[in-house]
mmCIF file with all atom_site columns, C-alpha atoms in Angstrom:
data_model
loop_
_atom_site.group_PDB
_atom_site.id
_atom_site.type_symbol
_atom_site.label_atom_id
_atom_site.label_alt_id
_atom_site.label_comp_id
_atom_site.label_asym_id
_atom_site.label_entity_id
_atom_site.label_seq_id
_atom_site.pdbx_PDB_ins_code
_atom_site.Cartn_x
_atom_site.Cartn_y
_atom_site.Cartn_z
_atom_site.occupancy
_atom_site.B_iso_or_equiv
_atom_site.pdbx_formal_charge
_atom_site.auth_seq_id
_atom_site.auth_comp_id
_atom_site.auth_asym_id
_atom_site.auth_atom_id
_atom_site.pdbx_PDB_model_num
ATOM 1   C CA . UNK U 1 1   ? 0.000    0.000  0.000   1.00 0.00 ? 179 UNK U CA 1
ATOM 2   C CA . UNK U 1 2   ? 1.124    3.491  -0.793  1.00 0.00 ? 180 UNK U CA 1
ATOM 3   C CA . UNK U 1 3   ? 0.350    6.595  1.225   1.00 0.00 ? 181 UNK U CA 1
ATOM 4   C CA . UNK U 1 4   ? -0.919   9.307  -1.148  1.00 0.00 ? 182 UNK U CA 1
ATOM 5   C CA . UNK U 1 5   ? -1.607   11.964 1.486   1.00 0.00 ? 183 UNK U CA 1
ATOM 6   C CA . UNK U 1 6   ? 1.761    13.598 1.019   1.00 0.00 ? 184 UNK U CA 1
ATOM 7   C CA . UNK U 1 7   ? 4.848    13.809 3.207   1.00 0.00 ? 185 UNK U CA 1
ATOM 8   C CA . UNK U 1 8   ? 4.349    13.252 6.876   1.00 0.00 ? 186 UNK U CA 1
ATOM 9   C CA . UNK U 1 9   ? 5.541    15.796 9.346   1.00 0.00 ? 187 UNK U CA 1
ATOM 10  C CA . UNK U 1 10  ? 6.183    15.154 13.008  1.00 0.00 ? 188 UNK U CA 1
ATOM 11  C CA . UNK U 1 11  ? 3.044    14.932 15.111  1.00 0.00 ? 189 UNK U CA 1
ATOM 12  C CA . UNK U 1 12  ? 3.310    18.406 16.618  1.00 0.00 ? 190 UNK U CA 1
ATOM 13  C CA . UNK U 1 13  ? 4.062    20.085 13.275  1.00 0.00 ? 191 UNK U CA 1
ATOM 14  C CA . UNK U 1 14  ? 1.005    18.604 11.656  1.00 0.00 ? 192 UNK U CA 1
ATOM 15  C CA . UNK U 1 15  ? -1.250   20.122 14.263  1.00 0.00 ? 193 UNK U CA 1
ATOM 16  C CA . UNK U 1 16  ? 0.434    23.510 13.945  1.00 0.00 ? 194 UNK U CA 1
ATOM 17  C CA . UNK U 1 17  ? 0.073    23.677 10.142  1.00 0.00 ? 195 UNK U CA 1
ATOM 18  C CA . UNK U 1 18  ? -3.588   22.766 10.334  1.00 0.00 ? 196 UNK U CA 1
ATOM 19  C CA . UNK U 1 19  ? -4.228   25.410 12.991  1.00 0.00 ? 197 UNK U CA 1
ATOM 20  C CA . UNK U 1 20  ? -2.200   27.976 10.995  1.00 0.00 ? 198 UNK U CA 1
ATOM 21  C CA . UNK U 1 21  ? -4.202   27.267 7.841   1.00 0.00 ? 199 UNK U CA 1
ATOM 22  C CA . UNK U 1 22  ? -7.491   27.783 9.695   1.00 0.00 ? 200 UNK U CA 1
ATOM 23  C CA . UNK U 1 23  ? -6.297   31.129 11.047  1.00 0.00 ? 201 UNK U CA 1
ATOM 24  C CA . UNK U 1 24  ? -5.253   32.377 7.589   1.00 0.00 ? 202 UNK U CA 1
ATOM 25  C CA . UNK U 1 25  ? -8.692   31.671 5.993   1.00 0.00 ? 203 UNK U CA 1
ATOM 26  C CA . UNK U 1 26  ? -11.617  34.032 6.720   1.00 0.00 ? 204 UNK U CA 1
ATOM 27  C CA . UNK U 1 27  ? -14.506  32.442 8.614   1.00 0.00 ? 205 UNK U CA 1
ATOM 28  C CA . UNK U 1 28  ? -17.187  31.030 6.252   1.00 0.00 ? 206 UNK U CA 1
ATOM 29  C CA . UNK U 1 29  ? -20.763  30.118 7.239   1.00 0.00 ? 207 UNK U CA 1
ATOM 30  C CA . UNK U 1 30  ? -21.462  26.427 7.372   1.00 0.00 ? 208 UNK U CA 1
ATOM 31  C CA . UNK U 1 31  ? -22.755  25.061 4.059   1.00 0.00 ? 209 UNK U CA 1
ATOM 32  C CA . UNK U 1 32  ? -24.386  21.631 4.278   1.00 0.00 ? 210 UNK U CA 1
ATOM 33  C CA . UNK U 1 33  ? -23.541  19.231 1.472   1.00 0.00 ? 211 UNK U CA 1
ATOM 34  C CA . UNK U 1 34  ? -25.921  19.616 -1.488  1.00 0.00 ? 212 UNK U CA 1
ATOM 35  C CA . UNK U 1 35  ? -27.656  16.631 -3.049  1.00 0.00 ? 213 UNK U CA 1
ATOM 36  C CA . UNK U 1 36  ? -28.214  18.518 -6.325  1.00 0.00 ? 214 UNK U CA 1
ATOM 37  C CA . UNK U 1 37  ? -26.058  20.973 -8.171  1.00 0.00 ? 215 UNK U CA 1
ATOM 38  C CA . UNK U 1 38  ? -26.668  24.661 -7.464  1.00 0.00 ? 216 UNK U CA 1
ATOM 39  C CA . UNK U 1 39  ? -28.703  26.421 -10.166 1.00 0.00 ? 217 UNK U CA 1
ATOM 40  C CA . UNK U 1 40  ? -26.831  28.404 -12.771 1.00 0.00 ? 218 UNK U CA 1
ATOM 41  C CA . UNK U 1 41  ? -28.175  31.451 -14.523 1.00 0.00 ? 219 UNK U CA 1
ATOM 42  C CA . UNK U 1 42  ? -28.839  35.139 -13.977 1.00 0.00 ? 220 UNK U CA 1
ATOM 43  C CA . UNK U 1 43  ? -30.462  34.697 -10.549 1.00 0.00 ? 221 UNK U CA 1
ATOM 44  C CA . UNK U 1 44  ? -28.197  31.905 -9.317  1.00 0.00 ? 222 UNK U CA 1
ATOM 45  C CA . UNK U 1 45  ? -25.797  32.442 -6.395  1.00 0.00 ? 223 UNK U CA 1
ATOM 46  C CA . UNK U 1 46  ? -22.197  32.964 -7.376  1.00 0.00 ? 224 UNK U CA 1
ATOM 47  C CA . UNK U 1 47  ? -19.443  30.557 -6.586  1.00 0.00 ? 225 UNK U CA 1
ATOM 48  C CA . UNK U 1 48  ? -21.134  27.425 -7.935  1.00 0.00 ? 226 UNK U CA 1
ATOM 49  C CA . UNK U 1 49  ? -18.117  26.827 -10.163 1.00 0.00 ? 227 UNK U CA 1
ATOM 50  C CA . UNK U 1 50  ? -18.397  23.720 -12.284 1.00 0.00 ? 228 UNK U CA 1
ATOM 51  C CA . UNK U 1 51  ? -21.943  22.968 -11.125 1.00 0.00 ? 229 UNK U CA 1
ATOM 52  C CA . UNK U 1 52  ? -23.375  24.794 -14.139 1.00 0.00 ? 230 UNK U CA 1
ATOM 53  C CA . UNK U 1 53  ? -21.922  22.206 -16.506 1.00 0.00 ? 231 UNK U CA 1
ATOM 54  C CA . UNK U 1 54  ? -23.847  19.381 -14.835 1.00 0.00 ? 232 UNK U CA 1
ATOM 55  C CA . UNK U 1 55  ? -27.130  21.354 -14.606 1.00 0.00 ? 233 UNK U CA 1
ATOM 56  C CA . UNK U 1 56  ? -29.993  20.120 -16.752 1.00 0.00 ? 234 UNK U CA 1
ATOM 57  C CA . UNK U 1 57  ? -31.074  22.510 -19.513 1.00 0.00 ? 235 UNK U CA 1
ATOM 58  C CA . UNK U 1 58  ? -34.703  23.701 -19.626 1.00 0.00 ? 236 UNK U CA 1
ATOM 59  C CA . UNK U 1 59  ? -37.041  22.269 -22.237 1.00 0.00 ? 237 UNK U CA 1
ATOM 60  C CA . UNK U 1 60  ? -37.274  24.213 -25.452 1.00 0.00 ? 238 UNK U CA 1
ATOM 61  C CA . UNK U 1 61  ? -40.942  23.412 -26.172 1.00 0.00 ? 239 UNK U CA 1
ATOM 62  C CA . UNK U 1 62  ? -42.721  24.849 -23.145 1.00 0.00 ? 240 UNK U CA 1
ATOM 63  C CA . UNK U 1 63  ? -46.470  24.321 -22.852 1.00 0.00 ? 241 UNK U CA 1
ATOM 64  C CA . UNK U 1 64  ? -48.245  27.673 -23.272 1.00 0.00 ? 242 UNK U CA 1
ATOM 65  C CA . UNK U 1 65  ? -51.770  26.578 -22.256 1.00 0.00 ? 243 UNK U CA 1
ATOM 66  C CA . UNK U 1 66  ? -52.379  26.715 -18.504 1.00 0.00 ? 244 UNK U CA 1
ATOM 67  C CA . UNK U 1 67  ? -52.801  23.418 -16.766 1.00 0.00 ? 245 UNK U CA 1
ATOM 68  C CA . UNK U 1 68  ? -56.356  22.746 -15.551 1.00 0.00 ? 246 UNK U CA 1
ATOM 69  C CA . UNK U 1 69  ? -56.752  20.991 -12.234 1.00 0.00 ? 247 UNK U CA 1
ATOM 70  C CA . UNK U 1 70  ? -59.612  18.498 -11.990 1.00 0.00 ? 248 UNK U CA 1
ATOM 71  C CA . UNK U 1 71  ? -61.254  16.967 -8.952  1.00 0.00 ? 249 UNK U CA 1
ATOM 72  C CA . UNK U 1 72  ? -63.780  14.137 -8.820  1.00 0.00 ? 250 UNK U CA 1
ATOM 73  C CA . UNK U 1 73  ? -66.380  14.666 -6.123  1.00 0.00 ? 251 UNK U CA 1
ATOM 74  C CA . UNK U 1 74  ? -69.446  12.745 -5.090  1.00 0.00 ? 252 UNK U CA 1
ATOM 75  C CA . UNK U 1 75  ? -72.721  14.265 -3.874  1.00 0.00 ? 253 UNK U CA 1
ATOM 76  C CA . UNK U 1 76  ? -73.452  11.846 -1.061  1.00 0.00 ? 254 UNK U CA 1
ATOM 77  C CA . UNK U 1 77  ? -76.365  13.671 0.604   1.00 0.00 ? 255 UNK U CA 1
ATOM 78  C CA . UNK U 1 78  ? -78.712  16.569 -0.104  1.00 0.00 ? 256 UNK U CA 1
ATOM 79  C CA . UNK U 1 79  ? -80.047  18.365 2.965   1.00 0.00 ? 257 UNK U CA 1
ATOM 80  C CA . UNK U 1 80  ? -83.867  18.369 2.622   1.00 0.00 ? 258 UNK U CA 1
ATOM 81  C CA . UNK U 1 81  ? -84.273  21.581 4.635   1.00 0.00 ? 259 UNK U CA 1
ATOM 82  C CA . UNK U 1 82  ? -81.911  23.559 2.388   1.00 0.00 ? 260 UNK U CA 1
ATOM 83  C CA . UNK U 1 83  ? -83.486  22.019 -0.732  1.00 0.00 ? 261 UNK U CA 1
ATOM 84  C CA . UNK U 1 84  ? -86.909  23.102 0.540   1.00 0.00 ? 262 UNK U CA 1
ATOM 85  C CA . UNK U 1 85  ? -85.761  26.691 1.196   1.00 0.00 ? 263 UNK U CA 1
ATOM 86  C CA . UNK U 1 86  ? -84.096  27.048 -2.193  1.00 0.00 ? 264 UNK U CA 1
ATOM 87  C CA . UNK U 1 87  ? -86.976  25.472 -4.105  1.00 0.00 ? 265 UNK U CA 1
ATOM 88  C CA . UNK U 1 88  ? -89.463  27.689 -2.251  1.00 0.00 ? 266 UNK U CA 1
ATOM 89  C CA . UNK U 1 89  ? -87.600  30.857 -3.215  1.00 0.00 ? 267 UNK U CA 1
ATOM 90  C CA . UNK U 1 90  ? -87.109  29.737 -6.809  1.00 0.00 ? 268 UNK U CA 1
ATOM 91  C CA . UNK U 1 91  ? -90.771  28.765 -7.207  1.00 0.00 ? 269 UNK U CA 1
ATOM 92  C CA . UNK U 1 92  ? -91.867  32.140 -5.788  1.00 0.00 ? 270 UNK U CA 1
ATOM 93  C CA . UNK U 1 93  ? -89.644  33.851 -8.349  1.00 0.00 ? 271 UNK U CA 1
ATOM 94  C CA . UNK U 1 94  ? -91.137  31.665 -11.073 1.00 0.00 ? 272 UNK U CA 1
ATOM 95  C CA . UNK U 1 95  ? -94.664  32.498 -9.859  1.00 0.00 ? 273 UNK U CA 1
ATOM 96  C CA . UNK U 1 96  ? -93.972  36.250 -9.973  1.00 0.00 ? 274 UNK U CA 1
ATOM 97  C CA . UNK U 1 97  ? -92.511  35.886 -13.473 1.00 0.00 ? 275 UNK U CA 1
ATOM 98  C CA . UNK U 1 98  ? -95.616  33.959 -14.543 1.00 0.00 ? 276 UNK U CA 1
ATOM 99  C CA . UNK U 1 99  ? -97.978  36.690 -13.273 1.00 0.00 ? 277 UNK U CA 1
ATOM 100 C CA . UNK U 1 100 ? -95.954  39.467 -14.940 1.00 0.00 ? 278 UNK U CA 1
ATOM 101 C CA . UNK U 1 101 ? -95.739  37.518 -18.207 1.00 0.00 ? 279 UNK U CA 1
ATOM 102 C CA . UNK U 1 102 ? -99.506  36.903 -18.202 1.00 0.00 ? 280 UNK U CA 1
ATOM 103 C CA . UNK U 1 103 ? -100.196 40.610 -17.630 1.00 0.00 ? 281 UNK U CA 1
ATOM 104 C CA . UNK U 1 104 ? -97.808  41.681 -20.400 1.00 0.00 ? 282 UNK U CA 1
ATOM 105 C CA . UNK U 1 105 ? -99.227  39.087 -22.800 1.00 0.00 ? 283 UNK U CA 1
ATOM 106 C CA . UNK U 1 106 ? -102.800 40.203 -22.065 1.00 0.00 ? 284 UNK U CA 1
ATOM 107 C CA . UNK U 1 107 ? -101.884 43.864 -22.684 1.00 0.00 ? 285 UNK U CA 1
ATOM 108 C CA . UNK U 1 108 ? -100.150 43.058 -25.969 1.00 0.00 ? 286 UNK U CA 1
ATOM 109 C CA . UNK U 1 109 ? -103.057 40.947 -27.181 1.00 0.00 ? 287 UNK U CA 1
ATOM 110 C CA . UNK U 1 110 ? -105.552 43.641 -26.154 1.00 0.00 ? 288 UNK U CA 1
ATOM 111 C CA . UNK U 1 111 ? -103.545 46.328 -27.958 1.00 0.00 ? 289 UNK U CA 1
ATOM 112 C CA . UNK U 1 112 ? -103.485 44.190 -31.101 1.00 0.00 ? 290 UNK U CA 1
ATOM 113 C CA . UNK U 1 113 ? -107.286 43.780 -30.948 1.00 0.00 ? 291 UNK U CA 1
ATOM 114 C CA . UNK U 1 114 ? -107.252 40.015 -30.587 1.00 0.00 ? 292 UNK U CA 1
ATOM 115 C CA . UNK U 1 115 ? -109.959 39.920 -27.903 1.00 0.00 ? 293 UNK U CA 1
ATOM 116 C CA . UNK U 1 116 ? -112.347 42.175 -29.843 1.00 0.00 ? 294 UNK U CA 1
ATOM 117 C CA . UNK U 1 117 ? -111.871 40.232 -33.082 1.00 0.00 ? 295 UNK U CA 1
ATOM 118 C CA . UNK U 1 118 ? -112.135 36.764 -31.549 1.00 0.00 ? 296 UNK U CA 1
ATOM 119 C CA . UNK U 1 119 ? -114.919 37.958 -29.204 1.00 0.00 ? 297 UNK U CA 1
ATOM 120 C CA . UNK U 1 120 ? -116.927 39.279 -32.149 1.00 0.00 ? 298 UNK U CA 1
ATOM 121 C CA . UNK U 1 121 ? -116.559 35.978 -33.993 1.00 0.00 ? 299 UNK U CA 1
ATOM 122 C CA . UNK U 1 122 ? -117.560 33.942 -30.926 1.00 0.00 ? 300 UNK U CA 1
ATOM 123 C CA . UNK U 1 123 ? -120.564 36.194 -30.163 1.00 0.00 ? 301 UNK U CA 1
ATOM 124 C CA . UNK U 1 124 ? -121.776 35.837 -33.781 1.00 0.00 ? 302 UNK U CA 1
ATOM 125 C CA . UNK U 1 125 ? -121.370 32.071 -33.642 1.00 0.00 ? 303 UNK U CA 1
ATOM 126 C CA . UNK U 1 126 ? -123.107 31.635 -30.298 1.00 0.00 ? 304 UNK U CA 1
ATOM 127 C CA . UNK U 1 127 ? -125.613 34.509 -30.545 1.00 0.00 ? 305 UNK U CA 1
ATOM 128 C CA . UNK U 1 128 ? -129.225 34.256 -31.373 1.00 0.00 ? 306 UNK U CA 1
ATOM 129 C CA . UNK U 1 129 ? -131.748 36.823 -32.562 1.00 0.00 ? 307 UNK U CA 1
ATOM 130 C CA . UNK U 1 130 ? -132.704 37.964 -29.061 1.00 0.00 ? 308 UNK U CA 1
ATOM 131 C CA . UNK U 1 131 ? -129.261 37.782 -27.330 1.00 0.00 ? 309 UNK U CA 1
ATOM 132 C CA . UNK U 1 132 ? -125.721 38.890 -28.032 1.00 0.00 ? 310 UNK U CA 1
ATOM 133 C CA . UNK U 1 133 ? -124.104 35.497 -27.272 1.00 0.00 ? 311 UNK U CA 1
ATOM 134 C CA . UNK U 1 134 ? -120.894 34.877 -25.337 1.00 0.00 ? 312 UNK U CA 1
ATOM 135 C CA . UNK U 1 135 ? -118.917 38.033 -24.469 1.00 0.00 ? 313 UNK U CA 1
ATOM 136 C CA . UNK U 1 136 ? -115.206 37.102 -24.513 1.00 0.00 ? 314 UNK U CA 1
ATOM 137 C CA . UNK U 1 137 ? -113.971 40.570 -23.524 1.00 0.00 ? 315 UNK U CA 1
ATOM 138 C CA . UNK U 1 138 ? -115.844 40.585 -20.223 1.00 0.00 ? 316 UNK U CA 1
ATOM 139 C CA . UNK U 1 139 ? -114.837 36.986 -19.489 1.00 0.00 ? 317 UNK U CA 1
ATOM 140 C CA . UNK U 1 140 ? -111.117 37.584 -20.320 1.00 0.00 ? 318 UNK U CA 1
ATOM 141 C CA . UNK U 1 141 ? -110.750 40.900 -18.487 1.00 0.00 ? 319 UNK U CA 1
ATOM 142 C CA . UNK U 1 142 ? -107.340 41.750 -16.978 1.00 0.00 ? 320 UNK U CA 1
ATOM 143 C CA . UNK U 1 143 ? -108.370 41.386 -13.305 1.00 0.00 ? 321 UNK U CA 1
ATOM 144 C CA . UNK U 1 144 ? -109.917 37.995 -13.972 1.00 0.00 ? 322 UNK U CA 1
ATOM 145 C CA . UNK U 1 145 ? -106.828 36.811 -15.862 1.00 0.00 ? 323 UNK U CA 1
ATOM 146 C CA . UNK U 1 146 ? -104.496 38.024 -13.080 1.00 0.00 ? 324 UNK U CA 1
ATOM 147 C CA . UNK U 1 147 ? -106.567 36.307 -10.359 1.00 0.00 ? 325 UNK U CA 1
ATOM 148 C CA . UNK U 1 148 ? -106.544 33.033 -12.314 1.00 0.00 ? 326 UNK U CA 1
ATOM 149 C CA . UNK U 1 149 ? -102.780 33.323 -12.929 1.00 0.00 ? 327 UNK U CA 1
ATOM 150 C CA . UNK U 1 150 ? -102.137 34.093 -9.235  1.00 0.00 ? 328 UNK U CA 1
ATOM 151 C CA . UNK U 1 151 ? -104.052 30.982 -8.161  1.00 0.00 ? 329 UNK U CA 1
ATOM 152 C CA . UNK U 1 152 ? -102.010 28.879 -10.596 1.00 0.00 ? 330 UNK U CA 1
ATOM 153 C CA . UNK U 1 153 ? -98.781  30.482 -9.297  1.00 0.00 ? 331 UNK U CA 1
ATOM 154 C CA . UNK U 1 154 ? -99.625  29.731 -5.650  1.00 0.00 ? 332 UNK U CA 1
ATOM 155 C CA . UNK U 1 155 ? -100.442 26.109 -6.497  1.00 0.00 ? 333 UNK U CA 1
ATOM 156 C CA . UNK U 1 156 ? -97.141  25.925 -8.407  1.00 0.00 ? 334 UNK U CA 1
ATOM 157 C CA . UNK U 1 157 ? -95.201  27.268 -5.386  1.00 0.00 ? 335 UNK U CA 1
ATOM 158 C CA . UNK U 1 158 ? -96.708  24.661 -3.051  1.00 0.00 ? 336 UNK U CA 1
ATOM 159 C CA . UNK U 1 159 ? -96.271  21.750 -5.458  1.00 0.00 ? 337 UNK U CA 1
ATOM 160 C CA . UNK U 1 160 ? -92.734  22.648 -6.562  1.00 0.00 ? 338 UNK U CA 1
ATOM 161 C CA . UNK U 1 161 ? -91.544  23.060 -2.970  1.00 0.00 ? 339 UNK U CA 1
ATOM 162 C CA . UNK U 1 162 ? -93.110  19.759 -1.883  1.00 0.00 ? 340 UNK U CA 1
ATOM 163 C CA . UNK U 1 163 ? -91.789  17.847 -4.896  1.00 0.00 ? 341 UNK U CA 1
ATOM 164 C CA . UNK U 1 164 ? -88.250  19.208 -4.504  1.00 0.00 ? 342 UNK U CA 1
ATOM 165 C CA . UNK U 1 165 ? -88.191  18.282 -0.805  1.00 0.00 ? 343 UNK U CA 1
ATOM 166 C CA . UNK U 1 166 ? -89.534  14.829 -1.558  1.00 0.00 ? 344 UNK U CA 1
ATOM 167 C CA . UNK U 1 167 ? -86.911  14.524 -4.291  1.00 0.00 ? 345 UNK U CA 1
ATOM 168 C CA . UNK U 1 168 ? -84.164  15.303 -1.749  1.00 0.00 ? 346 UNK U CA 1
ATOM 169 C CA . UNK U 1 169 ? -85.426  12.510 0.538   1.00 0.00 ? 347 UNK U CA 1
ATOM 170 C CA . UNK U 1 170 ? -85.568  10.063 -2.353  1.00 0.00 ? 348 UNK U CA 1
ATOM 171 C CA . UNK U 1 171 ? -82.080  11.086 -3.502  1.00 0.00 ? 349 UNK U CA 1
ATOM 172 C CA . UNK U 1 172 ? -80.671  10.494 -0.012  1.00 0.00 ? 350 UNK U CA 1
ATOM 173 C CA . UNK U 1 173 ? -82.201  7.019  0.059   1.00 0.00 ? 351 UNK U CA 1
ATOM 174 C CA . UNK U 1 174 ? -80.871  6.081  -3.361  1.00 0.00 ? 352 UNK U CA 1
ATOM 175 C CA . UNK U 1 175 ? -77.454  7.618  -2.659  1.00 0.00 ? 353 UNK U CA 1
ATOM 176 C CA . UNK U 1 176 ? -77.183  5.325  0.352   1.00 0.00 ? 354 UNK U CA 1
ATOM 177 C CA . UNK U 1 177 ? -77.431  2.343  -1.988  1.00 0.00 ? 355 UNK U CA 1
ATOM 178 C CA . UNK U 1 178 ? -75.395  3.439  -5.008  1.00 0.00 ? 356 UNK U CA 1
ATOM 179 C CA . UNK U 1 179 ? -73.115  6.107  -3.545  1.00 0.00 ? 357 UNK U CA 1
ATOM 180 C CA . UNK U 1 180 ? -74.545  9.274  -5.073  1.00 0.00 ? 358 UNK U CA 1
ATOM 181 C CA . UNK U 1 181 ? -73.821  11.322 -8.176  1.00 0.00 ? 359 UNK U CA 1
ATOM 182 C CA . UNK U 1 182 ? -70.175  11.762 -9.145  1.00 0.00 ? 360 UNK U CA 1
ATOM 183 C CA . UNK U 1 183 ? -69.072  15.145 -10.444 1.00 0.00 ? 361 UNK U CA 1
ATOM 184 C CA . UNK U 1 184 ? -65.815  16.178 -12.094 1.00 0.00 ? 362 UNK U CA 1
ATOM 185 C CA . UNK U 1 185 ? -64.929  19.774 -11.281 1.00 0.00 ? 363 UNK U CA 1
ATOM 186 C CA . UNK U 1 186 ? -62.244  21.665 -13.221 1.00 0.00 ? 364 UNK U CA 1
ATOM 187 C CA . UNK U 1 187 ? -60.487  24.840 -12.151 1.00 0.00 ? 365 UNK U CA 1
ATOM 188 C CA . UNK U 1 188 ? -60.132  27.604 -14.726 1.00 0.00 ? 366 UNK U CA 1
ATOM 189 C CA . UNK U 1 189 ? -56.894  29.562 -14.676 1.00 0.00 ? 367 UNK U CA 1
#
């Protein structure tokens, strides 16, 4: 075996040279050993030396489209109370829209003369010599149409709320057997 550490000095001299070398060097902060080479480039710390040669180069074809994250979720239970509240508010909104639409439609049809034309035809068809026949304009007056539409809207509110709540109960029962509805949600960036 050959000793490659260099010439050996006496025991005391070796300790002195090591202590003298430590005193000549300025104190450096402790740097733990790195598992990977230090990054090289404009923002990299200086003093990496030959580490830049072993650094991996970035890809030339970089993806320009943002990556979309996706998550698969399962609706395991629908709270019947919250379903009832939401369906009640939505059916009230639908009922108000129905009443407003009926009023607007009646006004448009009245302005176009539909009721007078159709009413005249019906009164001629159903009239006799002594009577005028059926009067469509008095039967299809705006207050009567709005009352009828309001009754339909109230019935719709009650039925839609009850059916949605019943649907939540039925969904909870079926989700207990089959696990519920699976959804895939994606995040836009």
